Structures are given as C-alpha cells and as structure tokens.
Amino acid sequence: MQKQVTVALQTVCDLSMQDYVESEQSVDEQNKIADKIAELRDSLNPQQKQLLNQLLDDINNSDSRFSYEVFTQGVLFGMSLITNTTVA
C-alpha cells in the first residue's frame, strides 16, 4: 500500500511540475546546462565520458528522490493540518 501511495504522489508531483518544466525559464536553464555538459564532454576521453555520464545519472537520480520525498512530506504535512492528526 505504501508503495502505491508513493507512486501516486510521484505522479501528482510530476503533473504539478509539468508547467514549470515546460516553461521558457526552465527550458532555457536546461539548455544552458546541456551546452556546458556537451562542452565538457568534448574534452574528455571515452572512459572519462562514461564516468561523467554515470556521475550525472547519479546526481539526477538523487535529486529526483529528494524532490519526491520533499513533495510527499509536504502533502502528508498538509493532510495532517487539515485532519488535525499526525500522518507518518
């Protein structure tokens, strides 16, 4: 049951952030980051490129888990305020 709630909250988080992710500001920021990564990648040998890719994947995965956790805790906190109970 907990897994289903977590997946549902992650889906709600993704949907609620979709407008921001598709915004001009976010797209511009992501493009600038991608350009810098591409510039760095061009200066690396194949092994270093693989290491960079793994590092970026790890950072992205960690950031995603953190974001989902913060969103979930915020939703649960909001629910506890509404119901005046503690949700764990």
Short mmCIF file of C-alpha atoms in Angstrom, two decimals:
data_model
loop_
_atom_site.label_atom_id
_atom_site.label_comp_id
_atom_site.label_asym_id
_atom_site.label_seq_id
_atom_site.Cartn_x
_atom_site.Cartn_y
_atom_site.Cartn_z
CA MET A 1 0.00 0.00 0.00
CA GLN A 2 2.82 2.42 0.92
CA LYS A 3 4.46 1.78 -2.48
CA GLN A 4 1.19 2.61 -4.28
CA VAL A 5 0.81 5.85 -2.32
CA THR A 6 4.41 6.78 -3.09
CA VAL A 7 3.95 6.14 -6.82
CA ALA A 8 0.68 8.10 -6.81
CA LEU A 9 2.35 11.06 -5.09
CA GLN A 10 5.27 10.95 -7.53
CA THR A 11 2.79 11.06 -10.41
CA VAL A 12 0.98 14.03 -8.86
CA CYS A 13 4.34 15.75 -8.33
CA ASP A 14 5.31 15.21 -11.98
CA LEU A 15 1.97 16.51 -13.22
CA SER A 16 2.02 19.55 -10.94
CA MET A 17 5.54 20.47 -12.07
CA GLN A 18 4.88 19.96 -15.79
CA ASP A 19 4.06 23.64 -16.44
CA TYR A 20 7.31 24.72 -14.79
CA VAL A 21 9.39 22.10 -16.60
CA GLU A 22 7.96 23.26 -19.93
CA SER A 23 8.32 26.97 -19.09
CA GLU A 24 10.68 29.18 -21.06
CA GLN A 25 12.77 29.80 -17.94
CA SER A 26 13.22 26.10 -17.19
CA VAL A 27 13.90 25.15 -20.81
CA ASP A 28 16.48 27.94 -21.12
CA GLU A 29 18.18 26.83 -17.90
CA GLN A 30 18.26 23.18 -19.00
CA ASN A 31 19.66 24.14 -22.42
CA LYS A 32 22.46 26.16 -20.81
CA ILE A 33 23.34 23.23 -18.56
CA ALA A 34 23.26 20.80 -21.50
CA ASP A 35 25.56 23.10 -23.50
CA LYS A 36 28.08 23.21 -20.65
CA ILE A 37 27.96 19.44 -20.26
CA ALA A 38 28.47 18.97 -24.01
CA GLU A 39 31.46 21.32 -23.93
CA LEU A 40 32.99 19.39 -21.04
CA ARG A 41 32.19 16.03 -22.64
CA ASP A 42 34.00 17.06 -25.84
CA SER A 43 37.23 17.47 -23.86
CA LEU A 44 37.09 14.01 -22.28
CA ASN A 45 38.36 10.63 -23.37
CA PRO A 46 35.84 7.74 -23.66
CA GLN A 47 36.43 6.47 -20.10
CA GLN A 48 36.01 9.94 -18.65
CA LYS A 49 32.83 10.44 -20.70
CA GLN A 50 31.40 7.24 -19.24
CA LEU A 51 32.34 8.35 -15.72
CA LEU A 52 30.74 11.76 -16.32
CA ASN A 53 27.55 10.10 -17.59
CA GLN A 54 27.40 7.88 -14.50
CA LEU A 55 28.01 10.86 -12.22
CA LEU A 56 25.28 12.93 -13.90
CA ASP A 57 22.86 9.99 -13.72
CA ASP A 58 23.60 9.55 -10.01
CA ILE A 59 23.09 13.27 -9.36
CA ASN A 60 19.81 13.31 -11.31
CA ASN A 61 18.52 10.21 -9.52
CA SER A 62 19.45 11.63 -6.12
CA ASP A 63 17.81 14.97 -6.92
CA SER A 64 14.65 13.19 -8.09
CA ARG A 65 14.42 11.09 -4.93
CA PHE A 66 14.94 14.21 -2.82
CA SER A 67 12.28 16.17 -4.73
CA TYR A 68 9.74 13.36 -4.46
CA GLU A 69 10.45 12.98 -0.74
CA VAL A 70 10.02 16.71 -0.12
CA PHE A 71 6.79 16.75 -2.13
CA THR A 72 5.46 13.68 -0.32
CA GLN A 73 6.31 15.09 3.10
CA GLY A 74 4.64 18.38 2.15
CA VAL A 75 1.47 16.60 1.07
CA LEU A 76 1.40 14.49 4.23
CA PHE A 77 2.04 17.55 6.38
CA GLY A 78 -0.78 19.41 4.64
CA MET A 79 -3.09 16.46 5.17
CA SER A 80 -2.19 16.33 8.85
CA LEU A 81 -3.03 20.02 9.22
CA ILE A 82 -6.39 19.51 7.53
CA THR A 83 -7.29 16.41 9.54
CA ASN A 84 -5.54 17.70 12.66
CA THR A 85 -3.71 14.38 13.04
CA THR A 86 -0.20 13.15 12.55
CA VAL A 87 0.41 11.34 9.28
CA ALA A 88 3.57 9.20 9.21
#
